[in-house]
Short mmCIF file of C-alpha atoms in Angstrom, two decimals:
data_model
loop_
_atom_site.label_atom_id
_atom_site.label_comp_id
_atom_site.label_asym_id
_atom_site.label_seq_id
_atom_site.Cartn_x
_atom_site.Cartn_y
_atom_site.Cartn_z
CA UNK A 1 35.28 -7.72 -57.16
CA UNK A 2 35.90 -10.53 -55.28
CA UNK A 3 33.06 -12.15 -53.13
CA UNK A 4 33.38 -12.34 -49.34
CA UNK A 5 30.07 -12.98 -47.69
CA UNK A 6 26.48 -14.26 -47.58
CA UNK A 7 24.07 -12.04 -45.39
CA UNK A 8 20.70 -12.96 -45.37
CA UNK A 9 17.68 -10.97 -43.87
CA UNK A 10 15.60 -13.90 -43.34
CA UNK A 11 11.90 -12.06 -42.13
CA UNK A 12 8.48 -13.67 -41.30
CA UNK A 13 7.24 -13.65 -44.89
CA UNK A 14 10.20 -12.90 -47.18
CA UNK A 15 14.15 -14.27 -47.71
CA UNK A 16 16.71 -11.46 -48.53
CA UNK A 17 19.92 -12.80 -49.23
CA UNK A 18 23.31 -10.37 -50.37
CA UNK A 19 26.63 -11.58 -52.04
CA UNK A 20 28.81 -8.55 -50.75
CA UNK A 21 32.81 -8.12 -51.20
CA UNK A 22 35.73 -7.37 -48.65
CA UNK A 23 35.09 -3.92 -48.43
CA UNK A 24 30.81 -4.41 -47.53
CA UNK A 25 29.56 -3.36 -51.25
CA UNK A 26 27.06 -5.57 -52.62
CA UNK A 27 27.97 -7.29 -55.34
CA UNK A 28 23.97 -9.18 -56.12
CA UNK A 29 21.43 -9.69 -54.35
CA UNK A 30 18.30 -12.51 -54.41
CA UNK A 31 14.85 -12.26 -52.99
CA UNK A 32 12.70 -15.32 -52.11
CA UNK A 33 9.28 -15.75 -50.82
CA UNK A 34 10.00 -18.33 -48.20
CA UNK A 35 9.93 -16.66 -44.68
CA UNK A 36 9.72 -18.58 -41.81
CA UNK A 37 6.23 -18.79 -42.44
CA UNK A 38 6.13 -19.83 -46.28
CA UNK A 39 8.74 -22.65 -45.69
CA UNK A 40 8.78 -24.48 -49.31
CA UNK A 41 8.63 -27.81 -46.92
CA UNK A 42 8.03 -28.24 -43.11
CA UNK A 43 11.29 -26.98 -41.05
CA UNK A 44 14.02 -27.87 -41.01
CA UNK A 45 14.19 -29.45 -44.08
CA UNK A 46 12.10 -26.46 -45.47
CA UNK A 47 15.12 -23.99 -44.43
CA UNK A 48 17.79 -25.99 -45.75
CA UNK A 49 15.26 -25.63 -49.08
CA UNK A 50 14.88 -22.12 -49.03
CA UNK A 51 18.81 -21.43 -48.52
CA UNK A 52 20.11 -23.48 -51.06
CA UNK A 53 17.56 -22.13 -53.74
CA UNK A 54 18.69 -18.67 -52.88
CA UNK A 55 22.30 -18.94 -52.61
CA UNK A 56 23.37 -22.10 -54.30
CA UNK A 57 24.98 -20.78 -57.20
CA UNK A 58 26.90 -18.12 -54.99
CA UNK A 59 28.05 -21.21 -53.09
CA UNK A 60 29.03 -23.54 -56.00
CA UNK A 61 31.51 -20.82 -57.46
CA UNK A 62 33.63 -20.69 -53.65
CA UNK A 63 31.98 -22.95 -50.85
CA UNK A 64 34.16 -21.50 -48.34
CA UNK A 65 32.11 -18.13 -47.87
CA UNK A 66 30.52 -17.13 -44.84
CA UNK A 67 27.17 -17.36 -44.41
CA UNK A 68 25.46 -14.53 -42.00
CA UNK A 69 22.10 -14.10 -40.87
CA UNK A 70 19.27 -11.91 -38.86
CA UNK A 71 15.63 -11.53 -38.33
CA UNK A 72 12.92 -14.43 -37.58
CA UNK A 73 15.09 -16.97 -38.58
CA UNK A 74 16.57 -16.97 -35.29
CA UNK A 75 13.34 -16.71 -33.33
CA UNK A 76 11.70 -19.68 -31.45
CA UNK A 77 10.12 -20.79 -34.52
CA UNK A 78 13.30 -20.25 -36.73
CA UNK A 79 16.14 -22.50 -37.92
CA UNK A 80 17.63 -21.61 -34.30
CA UNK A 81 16.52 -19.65 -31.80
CA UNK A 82 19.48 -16.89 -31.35
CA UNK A 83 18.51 -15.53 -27.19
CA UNK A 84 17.88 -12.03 -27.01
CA UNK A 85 20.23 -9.84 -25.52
CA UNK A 86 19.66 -7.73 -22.84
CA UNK A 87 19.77 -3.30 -23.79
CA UNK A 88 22.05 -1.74 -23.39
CA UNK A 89 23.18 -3.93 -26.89
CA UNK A 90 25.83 -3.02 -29.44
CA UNK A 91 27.43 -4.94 -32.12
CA UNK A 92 29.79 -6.66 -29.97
CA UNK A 93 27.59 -7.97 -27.74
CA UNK A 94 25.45 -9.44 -30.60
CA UNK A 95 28.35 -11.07 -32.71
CA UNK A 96 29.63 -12.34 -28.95
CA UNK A 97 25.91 -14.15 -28.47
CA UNK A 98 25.17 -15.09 -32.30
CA UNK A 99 24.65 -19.03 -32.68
CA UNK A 100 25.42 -21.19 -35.29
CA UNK A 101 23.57 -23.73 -37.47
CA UNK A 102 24.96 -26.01 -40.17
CA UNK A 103 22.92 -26.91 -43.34
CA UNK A 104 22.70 -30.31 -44.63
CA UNK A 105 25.56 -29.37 -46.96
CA UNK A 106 27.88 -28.58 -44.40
CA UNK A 107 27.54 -24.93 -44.72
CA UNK A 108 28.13 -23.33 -41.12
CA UNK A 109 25.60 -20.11 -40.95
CA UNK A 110 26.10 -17.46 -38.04
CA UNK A 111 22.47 -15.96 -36.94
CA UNK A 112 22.36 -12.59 -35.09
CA UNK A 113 20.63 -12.79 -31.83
CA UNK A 114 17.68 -10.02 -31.03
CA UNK A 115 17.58 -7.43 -28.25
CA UNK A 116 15.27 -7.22 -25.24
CA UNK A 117 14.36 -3.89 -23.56
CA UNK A 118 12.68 -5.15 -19.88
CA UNK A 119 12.55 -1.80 -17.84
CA UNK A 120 12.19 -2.11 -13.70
CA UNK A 121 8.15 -1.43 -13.48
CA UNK A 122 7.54 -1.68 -17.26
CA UNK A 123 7.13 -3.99 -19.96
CA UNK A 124 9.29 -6.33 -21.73
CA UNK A 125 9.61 -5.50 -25.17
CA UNK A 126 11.79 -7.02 -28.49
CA UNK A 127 13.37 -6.48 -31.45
CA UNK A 128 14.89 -9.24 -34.01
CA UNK A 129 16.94 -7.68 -37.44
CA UNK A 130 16.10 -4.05 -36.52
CA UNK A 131 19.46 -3.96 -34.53
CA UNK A 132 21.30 -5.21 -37.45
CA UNK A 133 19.94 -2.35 -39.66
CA UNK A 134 21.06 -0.35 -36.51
CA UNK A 135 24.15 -1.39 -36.77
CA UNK A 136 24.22 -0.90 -40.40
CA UNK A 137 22.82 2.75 -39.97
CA UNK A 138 26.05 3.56 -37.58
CA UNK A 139 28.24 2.34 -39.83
CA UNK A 140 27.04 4.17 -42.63
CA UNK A 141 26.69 7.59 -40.35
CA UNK A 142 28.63 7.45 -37.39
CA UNK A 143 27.29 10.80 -36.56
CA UNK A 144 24.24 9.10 -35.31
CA UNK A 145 26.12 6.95 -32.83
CA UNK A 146 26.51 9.58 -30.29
CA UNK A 147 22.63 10.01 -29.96
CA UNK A 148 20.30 8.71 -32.67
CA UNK A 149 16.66 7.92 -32.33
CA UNK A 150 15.56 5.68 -35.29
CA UNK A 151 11.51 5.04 -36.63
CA UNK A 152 11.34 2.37 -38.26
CA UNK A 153 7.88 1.67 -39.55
CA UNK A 154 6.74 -1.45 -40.79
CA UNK A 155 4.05 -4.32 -39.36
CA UNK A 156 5.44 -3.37 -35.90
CA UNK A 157 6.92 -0.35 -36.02
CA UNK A 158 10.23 0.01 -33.74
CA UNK A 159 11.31 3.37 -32.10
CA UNK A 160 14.99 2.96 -30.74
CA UNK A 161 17.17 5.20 -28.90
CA UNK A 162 20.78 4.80 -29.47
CA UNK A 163 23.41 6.32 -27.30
CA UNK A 164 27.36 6.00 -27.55
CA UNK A 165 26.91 3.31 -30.38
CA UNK A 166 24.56 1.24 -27.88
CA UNK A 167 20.62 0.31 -28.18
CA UNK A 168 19.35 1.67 -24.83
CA UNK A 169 15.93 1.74 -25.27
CA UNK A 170 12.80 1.00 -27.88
CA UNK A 171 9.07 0.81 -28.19
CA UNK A 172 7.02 -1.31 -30.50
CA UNK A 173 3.45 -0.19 -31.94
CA UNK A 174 1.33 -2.56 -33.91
CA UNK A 175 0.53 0.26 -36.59
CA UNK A 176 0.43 -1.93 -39.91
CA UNK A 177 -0.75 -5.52 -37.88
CA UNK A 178 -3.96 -3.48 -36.22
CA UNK A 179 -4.38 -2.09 -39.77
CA UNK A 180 -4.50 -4.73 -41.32
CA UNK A 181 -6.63 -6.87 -38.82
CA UNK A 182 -9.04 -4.04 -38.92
CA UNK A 183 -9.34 -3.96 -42.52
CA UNK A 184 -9.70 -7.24 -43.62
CA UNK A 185 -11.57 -8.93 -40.12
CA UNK A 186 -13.78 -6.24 -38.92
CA UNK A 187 -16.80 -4.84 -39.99
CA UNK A 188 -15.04 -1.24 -40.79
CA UNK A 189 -13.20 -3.13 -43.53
CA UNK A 190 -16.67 -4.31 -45.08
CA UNK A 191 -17.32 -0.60 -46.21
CA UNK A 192 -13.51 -0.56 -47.92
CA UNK A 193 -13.68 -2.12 -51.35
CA UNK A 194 -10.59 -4.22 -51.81
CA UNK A 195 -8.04 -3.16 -54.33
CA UNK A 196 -10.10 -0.09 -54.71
CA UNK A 197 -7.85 3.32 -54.56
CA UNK A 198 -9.64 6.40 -54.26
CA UNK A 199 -8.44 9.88 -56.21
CA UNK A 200 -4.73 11.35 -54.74
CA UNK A 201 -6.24 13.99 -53.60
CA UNK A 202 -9.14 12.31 -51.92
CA UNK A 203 -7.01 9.99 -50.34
CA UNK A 204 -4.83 12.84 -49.06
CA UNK A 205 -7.25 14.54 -47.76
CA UNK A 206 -8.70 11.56 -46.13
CA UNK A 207 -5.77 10.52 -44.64
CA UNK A 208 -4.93 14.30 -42.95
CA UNK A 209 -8.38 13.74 -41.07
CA UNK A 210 -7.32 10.75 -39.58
CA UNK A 211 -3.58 12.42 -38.85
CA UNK A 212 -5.61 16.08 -37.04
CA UNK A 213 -8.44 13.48 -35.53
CA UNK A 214 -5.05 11.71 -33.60
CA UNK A 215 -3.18 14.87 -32.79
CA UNK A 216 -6.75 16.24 -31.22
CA UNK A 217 -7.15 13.35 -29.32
CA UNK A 218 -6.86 12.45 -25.05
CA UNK A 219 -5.96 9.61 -23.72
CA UNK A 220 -8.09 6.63 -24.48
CA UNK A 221 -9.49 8.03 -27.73
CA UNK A 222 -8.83 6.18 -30.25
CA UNK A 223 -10.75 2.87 -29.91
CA UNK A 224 -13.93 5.35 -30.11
CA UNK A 225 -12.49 7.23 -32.83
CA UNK A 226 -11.35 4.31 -35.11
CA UNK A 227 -15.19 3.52 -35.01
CA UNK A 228 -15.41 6.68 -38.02
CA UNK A 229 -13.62 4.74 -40.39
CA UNK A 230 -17.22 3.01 -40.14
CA UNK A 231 -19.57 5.92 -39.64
CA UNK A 232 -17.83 8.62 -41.97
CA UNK A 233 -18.33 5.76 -44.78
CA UNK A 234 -21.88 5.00 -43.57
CA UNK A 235 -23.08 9.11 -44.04
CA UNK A 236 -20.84 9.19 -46.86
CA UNK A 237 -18.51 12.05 -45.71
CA UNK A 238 -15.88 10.07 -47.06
CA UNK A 239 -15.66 7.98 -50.18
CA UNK A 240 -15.17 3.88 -49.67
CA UNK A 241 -11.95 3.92 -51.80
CA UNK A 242 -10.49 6.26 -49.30
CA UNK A 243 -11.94 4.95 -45.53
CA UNK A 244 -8.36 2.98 -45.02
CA UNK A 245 -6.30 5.49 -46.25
CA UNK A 246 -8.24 7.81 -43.36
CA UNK A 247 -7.53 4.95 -40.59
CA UNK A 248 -3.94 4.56 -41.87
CA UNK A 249 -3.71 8.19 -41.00
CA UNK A 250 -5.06 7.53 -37.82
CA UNK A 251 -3.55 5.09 -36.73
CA UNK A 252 -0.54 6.14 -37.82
CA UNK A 253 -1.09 9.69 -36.11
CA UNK A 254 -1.58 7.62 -32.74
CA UNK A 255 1.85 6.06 -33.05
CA UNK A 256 4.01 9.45 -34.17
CA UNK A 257 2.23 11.16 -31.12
CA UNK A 258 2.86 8.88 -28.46
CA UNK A 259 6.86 8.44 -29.88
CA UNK A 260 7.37 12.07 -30.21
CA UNK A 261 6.05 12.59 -26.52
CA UNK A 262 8.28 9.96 -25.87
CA UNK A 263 11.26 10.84 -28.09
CA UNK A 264 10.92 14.77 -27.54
CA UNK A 265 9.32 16.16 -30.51
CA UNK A 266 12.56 18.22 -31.88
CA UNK A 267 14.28 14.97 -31.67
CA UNK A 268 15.94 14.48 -35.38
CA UNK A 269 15.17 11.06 -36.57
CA UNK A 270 16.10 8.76 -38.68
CA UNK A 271 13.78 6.50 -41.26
CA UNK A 272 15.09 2.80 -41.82
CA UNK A 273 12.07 1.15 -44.06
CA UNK A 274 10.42 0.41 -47.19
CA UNK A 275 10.40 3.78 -49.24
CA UNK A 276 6.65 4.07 -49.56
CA UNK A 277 5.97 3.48 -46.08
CA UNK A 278 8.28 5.86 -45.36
CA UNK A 279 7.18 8.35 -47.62
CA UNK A 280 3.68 7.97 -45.60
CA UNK A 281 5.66 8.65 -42.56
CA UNK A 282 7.62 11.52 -43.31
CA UNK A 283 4.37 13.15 -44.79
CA UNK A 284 2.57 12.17 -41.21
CA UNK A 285 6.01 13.77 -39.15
CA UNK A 286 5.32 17.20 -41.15
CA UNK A 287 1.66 17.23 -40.61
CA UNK A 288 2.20 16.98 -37.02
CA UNK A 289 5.29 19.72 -36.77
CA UNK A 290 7.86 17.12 -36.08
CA UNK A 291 11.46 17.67 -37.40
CA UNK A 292 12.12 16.37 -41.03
CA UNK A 293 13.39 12.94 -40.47
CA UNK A 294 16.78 11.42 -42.23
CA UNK A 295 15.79 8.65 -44.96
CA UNK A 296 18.72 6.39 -44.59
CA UNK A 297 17.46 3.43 -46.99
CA UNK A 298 18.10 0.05 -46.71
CA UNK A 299 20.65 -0.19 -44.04
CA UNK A 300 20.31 -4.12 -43.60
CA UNK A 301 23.10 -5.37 -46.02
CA UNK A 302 25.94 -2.94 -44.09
CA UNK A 303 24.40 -4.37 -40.61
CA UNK A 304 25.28 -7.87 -41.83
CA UNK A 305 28.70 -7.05 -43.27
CA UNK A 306 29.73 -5.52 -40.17
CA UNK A 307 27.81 -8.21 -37.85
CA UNK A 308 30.05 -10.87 -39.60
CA UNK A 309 33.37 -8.24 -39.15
CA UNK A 310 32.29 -8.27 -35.44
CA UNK A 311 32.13 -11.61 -35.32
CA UNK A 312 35.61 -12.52 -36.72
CA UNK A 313 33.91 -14.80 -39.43
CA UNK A 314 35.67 -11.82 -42.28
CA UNK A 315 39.23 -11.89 -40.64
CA UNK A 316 39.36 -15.99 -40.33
CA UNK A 317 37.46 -16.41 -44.17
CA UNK A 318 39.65 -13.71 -45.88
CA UNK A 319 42.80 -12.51 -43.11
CA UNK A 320 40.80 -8.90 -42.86
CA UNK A 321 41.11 -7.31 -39.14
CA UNK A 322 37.93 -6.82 -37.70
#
């Protein structure tokens, strides 16, 4: 097949990049380690660098492809800063507010902007490259465009309401960042032996006291309880290898109790993540009685096909009709 189209899901710590064809399938795909953050020189030479490594032989076989783009590489510390966009957002409104940026080559990129939820009384809150695999999830089931609530678990996990094809609303919870912090800069982490796993079934089990210790819990809990992954290590009712796994099911048990409150626990959802963290997830949602959620996969590459439609860049590049 013919190509059509660069998208690249350009995160914090990782470069995705996607040669796709007129009709959105991928045709190959590249991964690179330079992020924003991991820049293989200072910016913006260092992003002109990363691009070209990943997606210089695409571009030397037809120059004249578009070049699409979400995540952190539009944020403030990006290759451009791409404004959010106020909810309620849907793909027209964030092909209508995408900027541009043109690499030292002469190669004219097109970078999604993010959305911004600010509710009268609340608290602001953001999203950047979780609406394009929004977008890509609608595309891919439009029966979810009437009135689809998506989890999407990662470093910050995003829960976002969609309704007629529109992002009206979404909360972010610091699930894998707090895990993380507490494992490797607290003193509960100095009882967890790095790159130590325990038994499956240990670590099952370990995890499923974490999940019933957050679904037992009342408001304000859970800065005392995350103090056990200390003390059930320190009497040794739990095994060293398998102290995070019990605060990942914590934690996580927190998060998937305060969405489904919010959500309305026989609320279908739908998982947009890595597989293994959603695995983890859709083991937590049964634990807890929620609805099975859908696994939808990487929805990411179709979000950037049809971001690009959106934005004309497919008609004008190849005479398609958007």
């Amino acid at each position: 097949m013919t190509p059509a189209l660069i998208a690249l899901d350009w995160g914090t710590s990782s470069l995705r990049g996607f040669l796709m064809d007129a009709s959105g399938a991928v045709l190959d795909s590249r991964a690179s380690p330079h992020g924003i953050t991991n820049l293989p020189a200072p910016a913006p030479e260092g992003f002109d660098l990363a691009f070209e490594a990943l997606c210089g032989a695409w571009l030397q076989e037809d120059p004249t492809l578009p070049v699409v783009a979400c995540g952190m590489v539009g944020s403030g510390q990006g290759w451009r800063e791409a404004p959010y966009v106020a909810c309620p957002a849907d793909l027209q409104r964030l092909a209508g507010q995408a900027v541009g940026v043109m690499t030292r080559q002469g190669i004219g990129l097109l970078i999604a902007p993010g959305v911004l939820a600010d509710p009268p009384g609340g608290t602001p809150d953001v999203i950047r490259g979780e609406e394009i695999q929004i977008a890509g999830a609608l595309a891919q089931q439009p029966g979810l465009a009437a009135r689809g609530h998506f989890l999407m678990p990662g470093t910050h996990s995003k829960w976002v309401a969609v309704e007629d094809g529109r992002i009206i609303r979404f909360a972010t919870y610091m699930t894998g960042e707090l895990f993380a912090v507490l494992r490797q800069h607290s003193l509960l982490g100095r009882l967890m032996p790095a790159g130590e796993e325990g038994h499956p079934d240990e670590a099952a089990a370990a995890f499923a006291r974490g999940l019933q210790l957050a679904r037992d819990s009342h408001p304000g809990d859970l800065t005392r309880q995350i103090f056990a992954a200390r003390s059930l290590g320190l009497t040794r009712q739990l095994a060293p290898a398998v102290l995070k796994d019990f605060l990942s099911g914590l934690l996580i048990g927190h998060e998937l109790v305060s969405g489904l409150a919010a959500a309305g626990r026989d609320t279908p959802l739908a998982l947009i993540g890595e597989p293994a963290l959603c695995d983890c997830y859709a083991t937590a949602l049964a634990a807890l009685g929620a609805a099975p959620p859908r696994r939808l996969g990487n929805t990411a590459p179709a979000g950037l096909f049809h971001f690009a439609r959106a934005a004309g860049l497919l008609a004008t590049a190849r005479g398609m009709t958007p």
